Short mmCIF file of C-alpha atoms in Angstrom, two decimals:
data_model
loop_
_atom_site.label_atom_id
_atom_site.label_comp_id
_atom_site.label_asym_id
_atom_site.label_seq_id
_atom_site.Cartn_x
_atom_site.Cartn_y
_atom_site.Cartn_z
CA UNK L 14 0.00 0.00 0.00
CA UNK L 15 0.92 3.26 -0.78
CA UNK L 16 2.67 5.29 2.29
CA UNK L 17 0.41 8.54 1.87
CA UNK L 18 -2.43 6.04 1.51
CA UNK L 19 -1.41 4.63 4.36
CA UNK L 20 -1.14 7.51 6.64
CA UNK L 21 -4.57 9.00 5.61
CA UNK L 22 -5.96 6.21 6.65
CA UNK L 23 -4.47 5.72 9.82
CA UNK L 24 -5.53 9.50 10.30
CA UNK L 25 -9.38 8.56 9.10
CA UNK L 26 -9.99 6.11 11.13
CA UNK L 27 -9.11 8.01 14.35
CA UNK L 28 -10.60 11.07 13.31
CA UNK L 29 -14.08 8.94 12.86
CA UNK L 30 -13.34 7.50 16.39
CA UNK L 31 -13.29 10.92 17.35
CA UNK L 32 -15.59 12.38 16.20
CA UNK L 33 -18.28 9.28 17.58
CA UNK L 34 -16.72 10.21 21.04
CA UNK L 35 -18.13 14.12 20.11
CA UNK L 36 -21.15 12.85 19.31
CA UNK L 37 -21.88 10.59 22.03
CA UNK L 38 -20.83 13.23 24.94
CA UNK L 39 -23.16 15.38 23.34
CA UNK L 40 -25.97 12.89 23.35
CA UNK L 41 -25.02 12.22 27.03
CA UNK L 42 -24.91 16.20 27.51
CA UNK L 43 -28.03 16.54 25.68
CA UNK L 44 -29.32 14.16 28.34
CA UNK L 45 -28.34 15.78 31.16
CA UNK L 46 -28.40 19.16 30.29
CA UNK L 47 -30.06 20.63 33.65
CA UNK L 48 -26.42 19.21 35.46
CA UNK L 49 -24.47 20.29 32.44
CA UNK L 50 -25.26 24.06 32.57
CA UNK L 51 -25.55 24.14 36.46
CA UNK L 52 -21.54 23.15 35.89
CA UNK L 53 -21.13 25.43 33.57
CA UNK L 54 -23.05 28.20 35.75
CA UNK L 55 -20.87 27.17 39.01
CA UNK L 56 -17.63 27.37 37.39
CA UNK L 57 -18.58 30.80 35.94
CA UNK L 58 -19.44 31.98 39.21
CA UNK L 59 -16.41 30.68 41.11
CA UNK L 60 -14.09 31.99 38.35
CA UNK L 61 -15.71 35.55 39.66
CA UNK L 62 -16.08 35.31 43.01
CA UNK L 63 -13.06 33.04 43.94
CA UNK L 64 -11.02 36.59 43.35
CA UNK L 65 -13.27 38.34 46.31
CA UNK L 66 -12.89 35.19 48.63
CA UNK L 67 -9.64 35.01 48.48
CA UNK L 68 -9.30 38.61 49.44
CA UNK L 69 -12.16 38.28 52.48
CA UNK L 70 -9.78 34.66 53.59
CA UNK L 71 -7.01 37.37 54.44
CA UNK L 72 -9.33 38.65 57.45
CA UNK L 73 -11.75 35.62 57.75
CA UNK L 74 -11.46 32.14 57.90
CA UNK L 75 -12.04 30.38 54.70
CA UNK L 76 -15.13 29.19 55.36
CA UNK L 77 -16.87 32.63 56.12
CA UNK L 78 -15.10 34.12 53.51
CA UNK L 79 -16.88 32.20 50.86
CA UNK L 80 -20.24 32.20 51.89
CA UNK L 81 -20.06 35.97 52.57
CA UNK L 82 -18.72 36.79 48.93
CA UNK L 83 -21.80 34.03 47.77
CA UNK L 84 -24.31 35.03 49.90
CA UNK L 85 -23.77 38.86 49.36
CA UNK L 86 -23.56 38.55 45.16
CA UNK L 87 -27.32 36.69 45.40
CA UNK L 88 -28.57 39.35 47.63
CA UNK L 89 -26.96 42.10 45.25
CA UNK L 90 -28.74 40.45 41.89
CA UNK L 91 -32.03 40.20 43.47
CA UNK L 92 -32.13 43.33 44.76
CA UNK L 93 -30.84 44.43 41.46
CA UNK L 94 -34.20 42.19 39.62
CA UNK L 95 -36.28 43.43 42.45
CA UNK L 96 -35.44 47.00 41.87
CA UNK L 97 -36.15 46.71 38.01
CA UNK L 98 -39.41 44.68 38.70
CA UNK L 99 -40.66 47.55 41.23
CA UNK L 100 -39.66 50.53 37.90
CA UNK L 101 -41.01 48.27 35.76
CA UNK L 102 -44.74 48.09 37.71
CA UNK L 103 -44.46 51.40 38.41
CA UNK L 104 -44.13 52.89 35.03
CA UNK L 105 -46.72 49.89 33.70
CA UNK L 106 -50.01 52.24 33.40
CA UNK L 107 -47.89 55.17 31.36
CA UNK L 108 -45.84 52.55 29.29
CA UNK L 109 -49.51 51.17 28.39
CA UNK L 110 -50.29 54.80 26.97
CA UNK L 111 -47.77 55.82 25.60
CA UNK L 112 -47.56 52.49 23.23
CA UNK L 113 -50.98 52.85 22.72
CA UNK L 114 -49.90 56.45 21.43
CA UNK L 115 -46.78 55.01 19.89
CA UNK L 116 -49.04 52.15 17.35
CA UNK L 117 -50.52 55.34 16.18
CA UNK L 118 -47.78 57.40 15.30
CA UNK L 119 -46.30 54.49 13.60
CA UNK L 120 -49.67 53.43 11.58
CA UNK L 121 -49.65 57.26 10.41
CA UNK L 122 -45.62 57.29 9.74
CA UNK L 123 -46.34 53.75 7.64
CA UNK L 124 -49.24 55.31 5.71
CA UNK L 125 -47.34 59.12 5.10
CA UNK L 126 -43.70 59.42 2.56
CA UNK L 127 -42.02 57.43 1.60
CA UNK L 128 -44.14 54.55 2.41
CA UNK L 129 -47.43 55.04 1.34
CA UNK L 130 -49.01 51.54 2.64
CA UNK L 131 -53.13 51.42 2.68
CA UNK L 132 -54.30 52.56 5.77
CA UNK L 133 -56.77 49.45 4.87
CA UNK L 134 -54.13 46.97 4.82
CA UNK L 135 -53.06 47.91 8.29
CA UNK L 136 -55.99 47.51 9.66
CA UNK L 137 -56.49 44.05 8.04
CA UNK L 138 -52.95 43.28 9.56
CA UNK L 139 -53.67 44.36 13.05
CA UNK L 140 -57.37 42.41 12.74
CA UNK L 141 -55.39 39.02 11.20
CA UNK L 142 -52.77 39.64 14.48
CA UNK L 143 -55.77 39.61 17.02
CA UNK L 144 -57.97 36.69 15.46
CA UNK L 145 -54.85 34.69 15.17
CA UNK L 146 -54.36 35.40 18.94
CA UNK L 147 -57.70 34.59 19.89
CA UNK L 148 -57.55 31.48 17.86
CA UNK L 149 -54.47 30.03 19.24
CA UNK L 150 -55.46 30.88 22.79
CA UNK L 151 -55.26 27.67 23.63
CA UNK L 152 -52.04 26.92 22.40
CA UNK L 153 -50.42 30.07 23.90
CA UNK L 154 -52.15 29.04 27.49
CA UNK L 155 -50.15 25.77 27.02
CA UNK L 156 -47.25 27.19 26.19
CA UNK L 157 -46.98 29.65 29.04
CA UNK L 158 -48.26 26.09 31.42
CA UNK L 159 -44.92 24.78 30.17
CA UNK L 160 -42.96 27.58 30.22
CA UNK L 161 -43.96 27.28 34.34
CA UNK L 162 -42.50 23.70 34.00
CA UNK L 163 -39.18 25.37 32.65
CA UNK L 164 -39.03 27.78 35.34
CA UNK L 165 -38.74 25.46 38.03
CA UNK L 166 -36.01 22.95 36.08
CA UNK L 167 -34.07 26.62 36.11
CA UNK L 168 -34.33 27.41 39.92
CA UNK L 169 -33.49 23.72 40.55
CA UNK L 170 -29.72 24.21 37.94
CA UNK L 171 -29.89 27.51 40.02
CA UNK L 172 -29.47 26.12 43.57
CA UNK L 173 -27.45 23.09 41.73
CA UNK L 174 -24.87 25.87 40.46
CA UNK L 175 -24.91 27.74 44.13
CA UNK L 176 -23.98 24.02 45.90
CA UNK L 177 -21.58 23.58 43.67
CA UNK L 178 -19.91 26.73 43.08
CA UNK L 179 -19.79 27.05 47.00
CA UNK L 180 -17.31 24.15 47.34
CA UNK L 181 -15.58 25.16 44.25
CA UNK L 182 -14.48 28.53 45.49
CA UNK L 183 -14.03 27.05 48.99
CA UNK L 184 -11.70 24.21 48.04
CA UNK L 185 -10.99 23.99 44.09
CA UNK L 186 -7.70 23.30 44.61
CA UNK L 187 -8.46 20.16 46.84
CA UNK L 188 -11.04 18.71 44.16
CA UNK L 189 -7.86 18.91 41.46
CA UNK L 190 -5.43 17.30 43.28
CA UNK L 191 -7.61 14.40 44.40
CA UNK L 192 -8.55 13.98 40.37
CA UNK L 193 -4.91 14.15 39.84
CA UNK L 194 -4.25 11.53 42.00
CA UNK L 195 -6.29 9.22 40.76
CA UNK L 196 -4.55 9.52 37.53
CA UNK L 197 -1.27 7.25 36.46
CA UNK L 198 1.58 9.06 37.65
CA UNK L 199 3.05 9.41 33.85
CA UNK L 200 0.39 11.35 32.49
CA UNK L 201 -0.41 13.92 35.61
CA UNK L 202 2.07 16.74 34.40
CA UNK L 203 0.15 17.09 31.14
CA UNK L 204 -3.05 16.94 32.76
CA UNK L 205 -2.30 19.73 34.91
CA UNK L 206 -0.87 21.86 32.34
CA UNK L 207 -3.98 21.53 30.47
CA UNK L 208 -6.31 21.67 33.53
CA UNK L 209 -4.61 24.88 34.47
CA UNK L 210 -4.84 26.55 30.98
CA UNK L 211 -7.86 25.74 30.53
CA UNK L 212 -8.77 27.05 34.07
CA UNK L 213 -7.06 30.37 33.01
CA UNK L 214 -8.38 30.86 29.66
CA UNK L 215 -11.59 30.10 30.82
CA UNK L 216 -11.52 32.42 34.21
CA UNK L 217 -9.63 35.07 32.16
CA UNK L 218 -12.85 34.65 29.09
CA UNK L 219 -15.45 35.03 32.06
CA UNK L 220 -13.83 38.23 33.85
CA UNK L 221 -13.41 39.59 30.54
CA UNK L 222 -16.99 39.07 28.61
CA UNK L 223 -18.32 40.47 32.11
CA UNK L 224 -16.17 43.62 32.06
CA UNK L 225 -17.62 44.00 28.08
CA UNK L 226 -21.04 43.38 28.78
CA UNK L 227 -21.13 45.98 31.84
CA UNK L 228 -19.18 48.53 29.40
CA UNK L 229 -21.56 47.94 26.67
CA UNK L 230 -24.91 47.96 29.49
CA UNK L 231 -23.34 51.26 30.83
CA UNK L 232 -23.45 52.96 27.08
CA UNK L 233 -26.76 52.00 26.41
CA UNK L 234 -28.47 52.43 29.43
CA UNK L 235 -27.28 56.18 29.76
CA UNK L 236 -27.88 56.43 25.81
CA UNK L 237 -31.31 55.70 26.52
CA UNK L 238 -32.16 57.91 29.46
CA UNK L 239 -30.84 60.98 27.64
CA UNK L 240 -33.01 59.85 24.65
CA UNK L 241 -35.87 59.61 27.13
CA UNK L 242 -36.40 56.13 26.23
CA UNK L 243 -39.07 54.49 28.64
CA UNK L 244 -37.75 51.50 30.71
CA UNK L 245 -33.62 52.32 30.08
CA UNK L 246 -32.80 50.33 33.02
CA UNK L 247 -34.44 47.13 32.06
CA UNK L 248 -33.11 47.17 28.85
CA UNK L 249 -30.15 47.61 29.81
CA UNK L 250 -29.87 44.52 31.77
CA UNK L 251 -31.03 43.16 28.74
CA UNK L 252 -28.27 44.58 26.71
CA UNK L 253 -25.78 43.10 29.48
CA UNK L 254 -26.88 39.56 29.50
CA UNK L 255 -27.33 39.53 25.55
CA UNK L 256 -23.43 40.27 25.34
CA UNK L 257 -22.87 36.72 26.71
CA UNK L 258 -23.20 36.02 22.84
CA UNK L 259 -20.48 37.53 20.89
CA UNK L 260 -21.81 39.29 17.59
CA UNK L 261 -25.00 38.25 18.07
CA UNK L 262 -26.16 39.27 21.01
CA UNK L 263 -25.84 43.18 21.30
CA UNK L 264 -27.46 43.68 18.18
CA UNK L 265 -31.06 41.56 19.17
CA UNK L 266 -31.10 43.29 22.73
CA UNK L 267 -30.65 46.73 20.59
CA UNK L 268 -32.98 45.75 18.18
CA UNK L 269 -35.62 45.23 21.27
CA UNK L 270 -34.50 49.03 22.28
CA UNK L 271 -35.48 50.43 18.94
CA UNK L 272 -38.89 48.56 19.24
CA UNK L 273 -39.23 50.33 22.13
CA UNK L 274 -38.10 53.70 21.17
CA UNK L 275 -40.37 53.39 17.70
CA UNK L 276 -43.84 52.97 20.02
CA UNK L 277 -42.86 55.29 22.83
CA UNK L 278 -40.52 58.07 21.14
CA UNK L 279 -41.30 58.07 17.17
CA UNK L 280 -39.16 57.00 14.17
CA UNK L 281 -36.60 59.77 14.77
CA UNK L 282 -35.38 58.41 18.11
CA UNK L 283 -35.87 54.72 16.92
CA UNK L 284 -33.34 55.43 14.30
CA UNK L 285 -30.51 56.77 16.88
CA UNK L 286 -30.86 53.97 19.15
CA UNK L 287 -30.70 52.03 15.63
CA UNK L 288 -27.08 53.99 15.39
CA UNK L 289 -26.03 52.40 18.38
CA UNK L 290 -26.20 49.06 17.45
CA UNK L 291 -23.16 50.42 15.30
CA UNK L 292 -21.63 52.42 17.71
CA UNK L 293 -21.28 49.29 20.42
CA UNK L 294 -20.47 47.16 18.09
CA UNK L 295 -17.58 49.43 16.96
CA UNK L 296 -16.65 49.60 20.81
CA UNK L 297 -16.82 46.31 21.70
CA UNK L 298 -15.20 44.87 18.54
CA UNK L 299 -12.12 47.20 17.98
CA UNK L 300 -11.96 48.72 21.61
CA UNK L 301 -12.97 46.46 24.42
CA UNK L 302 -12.32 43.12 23.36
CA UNK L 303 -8.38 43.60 22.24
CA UNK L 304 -8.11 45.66 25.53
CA UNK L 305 -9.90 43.11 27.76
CA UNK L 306 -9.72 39.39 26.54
CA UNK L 307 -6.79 39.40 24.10
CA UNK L 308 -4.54 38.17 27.04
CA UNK L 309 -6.84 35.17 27.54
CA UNK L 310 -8.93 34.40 24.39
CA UNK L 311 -7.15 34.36 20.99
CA UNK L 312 -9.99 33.59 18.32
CA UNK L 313 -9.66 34.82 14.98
CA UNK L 314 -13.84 36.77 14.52
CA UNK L 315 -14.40 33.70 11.78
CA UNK L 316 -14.05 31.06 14.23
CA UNK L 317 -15.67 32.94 17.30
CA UNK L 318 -18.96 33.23 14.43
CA UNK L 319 -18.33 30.23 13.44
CA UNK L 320 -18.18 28.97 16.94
CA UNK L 321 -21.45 30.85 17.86
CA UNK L 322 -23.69 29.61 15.26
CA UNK L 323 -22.46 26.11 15.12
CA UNK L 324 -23.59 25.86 19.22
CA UNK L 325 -26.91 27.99 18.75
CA UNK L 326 -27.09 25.28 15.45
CA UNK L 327 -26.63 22.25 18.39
CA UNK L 328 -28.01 23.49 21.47
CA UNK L 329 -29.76 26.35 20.80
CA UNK L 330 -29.54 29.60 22.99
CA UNK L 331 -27.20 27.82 25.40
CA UNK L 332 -25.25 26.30 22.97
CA UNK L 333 -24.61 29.96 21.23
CA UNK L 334 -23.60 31.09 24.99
CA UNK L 335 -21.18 28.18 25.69
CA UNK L 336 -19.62 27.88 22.36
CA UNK L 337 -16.89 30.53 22.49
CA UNK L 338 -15.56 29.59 25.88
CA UNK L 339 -15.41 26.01 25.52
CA UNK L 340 -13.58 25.94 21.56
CA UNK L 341 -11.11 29.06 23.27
CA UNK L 342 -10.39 26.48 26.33
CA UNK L 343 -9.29 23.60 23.83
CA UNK L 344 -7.94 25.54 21.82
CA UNK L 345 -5.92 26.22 24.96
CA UNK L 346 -5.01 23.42 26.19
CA UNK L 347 -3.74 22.50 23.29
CA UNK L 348 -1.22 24.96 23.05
CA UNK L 349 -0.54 24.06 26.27
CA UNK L 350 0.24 20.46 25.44
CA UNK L 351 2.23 21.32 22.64
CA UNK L 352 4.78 24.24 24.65
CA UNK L 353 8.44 22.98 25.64
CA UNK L 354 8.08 21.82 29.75
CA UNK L 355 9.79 25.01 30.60
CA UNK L 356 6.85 27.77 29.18
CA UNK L 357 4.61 25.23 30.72
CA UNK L 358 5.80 25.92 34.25
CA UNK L 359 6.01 29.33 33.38
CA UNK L 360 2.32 29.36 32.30
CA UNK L 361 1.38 27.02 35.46
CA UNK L 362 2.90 29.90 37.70
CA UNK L 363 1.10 32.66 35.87
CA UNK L 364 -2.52 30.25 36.60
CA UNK L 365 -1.26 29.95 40.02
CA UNK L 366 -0.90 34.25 40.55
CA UNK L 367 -4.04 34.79 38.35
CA UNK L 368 -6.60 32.30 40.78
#
């Protein structure tokens, strides 16, 4: 047989075995997703709040240093959600007039230059909309009955996360070693090199995205309250969790600002809150991210899209969320596995300062 012929083949076969050893994790993942984005969840809040612990453990035992630093970020976020819930009721009755005003304004700005439509065919649209609605009542009911069901499998990964990101922060280090140890004693160096750059890559993506996202929240949400935009606080919690998906993400949660802006403000202010989505994307593509998580994640923008839509493609919003982390931690620890020994213990003392 030929030698090239050869070699391919010896390179097909394990790249098949491979790639059933994808697919069946991600049938097992699929599975058990609840456990798999609780983990996911707990290691993104350790890889923030392990910082803050250890700084309380310098005063405070261990112990009551992590369950001070978890205890007080749960009561800052729901006093953060309770604070927009209590705007958001309070503003309800004026929000409901002013859209009410804003349909209006946009009916008469759809049937004026340059569009011209019928103001008949609008009012056949909006009639369609509310039969269809009343006709699918049913189906909506259902789907909000389910969407119940949903809620509680997401406070159950909640707590899940918060048990496990508790020990995690507490004693992260402990859980390593005893994996290591149960490992042959020839293949723990490499493990740990790649355990600990994928640790750092992955901490370092986390810190990073979250710095973006509050940069990005921060520019919109004062963008909107000078524009007099109704509900700038809410959306821009919306903008901040929407970052969590590169390239994708900033532009939906803007495009839910400019809905906003149309019904309440009128086309001229929808169209500069339609500017923005320029604007932050601008920021956060040629400012913030080469500033922020060019020391941890190195991703050329093709594979970070590609990366995005191939996990929204497999797992849907989750999978879009996941996607960049996880391909910029193997793509870590493979460099890791492929440096000479002595940049490897340089790198495992840099992991080692950074947690």
């Amino acid at each position: 047989m030929n030698s090239g012929l050869r070699t391919a083949s010896a390179y097909a076969w394990r790249l098949l075995v491979l790639g059933a050893a994808a697919y069946a994790c991600f049938k097992i993942l699929g599975r058990l997703q609840l456990v798999a984005v609780a983990l996911f969840l707990a290691l993104v809040v350790t890889s923030v709040l392990r910082p803050a612990a250890n700084l309380l453990s310098r005063w405070l035992p261990r112990g009551p240093a992590t369950a001070l630093s978890l205890v007080g970020s749960v009561v800052l976020f729901l006093g953060l959600l309770s604070l927009i819930g209590s705007l958001v009721a309070g503003e309800s009755d004026r929000l409901g007039q002013e859209f009410a005003g804003g349909v209006g304004r946009i009916e008469r700005w759809l049937e004026s230059s340059p569009f011209h439509l019928d103001h008949k065919a609008l009012a056949n649209l909006q009639s369609r909309v509310t039969r269809y609605l009343s006709e699918h009542r049913s189906a909506l009911l259902s789907s909000a009955l389910s969407g119940a069901g949903r809620l509680l499998e997401v406070l159950t990964g909640a707590v899940l996360a918060l048990f496990c990101s508790l020990f995690f922060i507490h004693s992260g280090e402990r859980f390593w070693h005893w994996f290591q140890a149960l490992l042959p004693e020839r293949v723990r160096d490499p493990w740990d090199r790649a355990g600990r750059a994928a640790w750092r890559t992955f901490a370092g993506y986390t810190r990073g995205i979250i710095i973006v996202a509050a940069t990005n929240a921060v520019v919109v949400g004062v963008a909107l309250y000078l524009l007099g935009v109704p509900l700038a606080l809410p959306l821009m919690l919306l903008e901040f969790f929407a970052a969590f998906v590169p390239l994708v993400g900033s532009p939906v949660a803007l495009a839910v600002a400019t809905v906003v802006a149309l019904a309440s403000r009128g086309p001229v202010i929808a169209v500069v809150v339609l500017a923005l989505i320029v604007v932050v994307g601008q920021l956060e593509g040629h400012v913030l991210h080469p500033l922020v998580l060019s020391w941890a994640v190195r991703l050329h923008p093709v594979v970070v899209a590609l990366s995005v839509i191939g996990g929204g493609v497999l797992a849907g919003v989750i999978g879009a969320v996941v996607a960049v982390p996880m391909v910029s931690v193997a793509w870590s620890v493979f460099g890791a596995l492929r440096a000479p020994p002595v940049l490897a213990a340089e790198a495992r003392t840099a992991t080692e300062r950074h947690v």
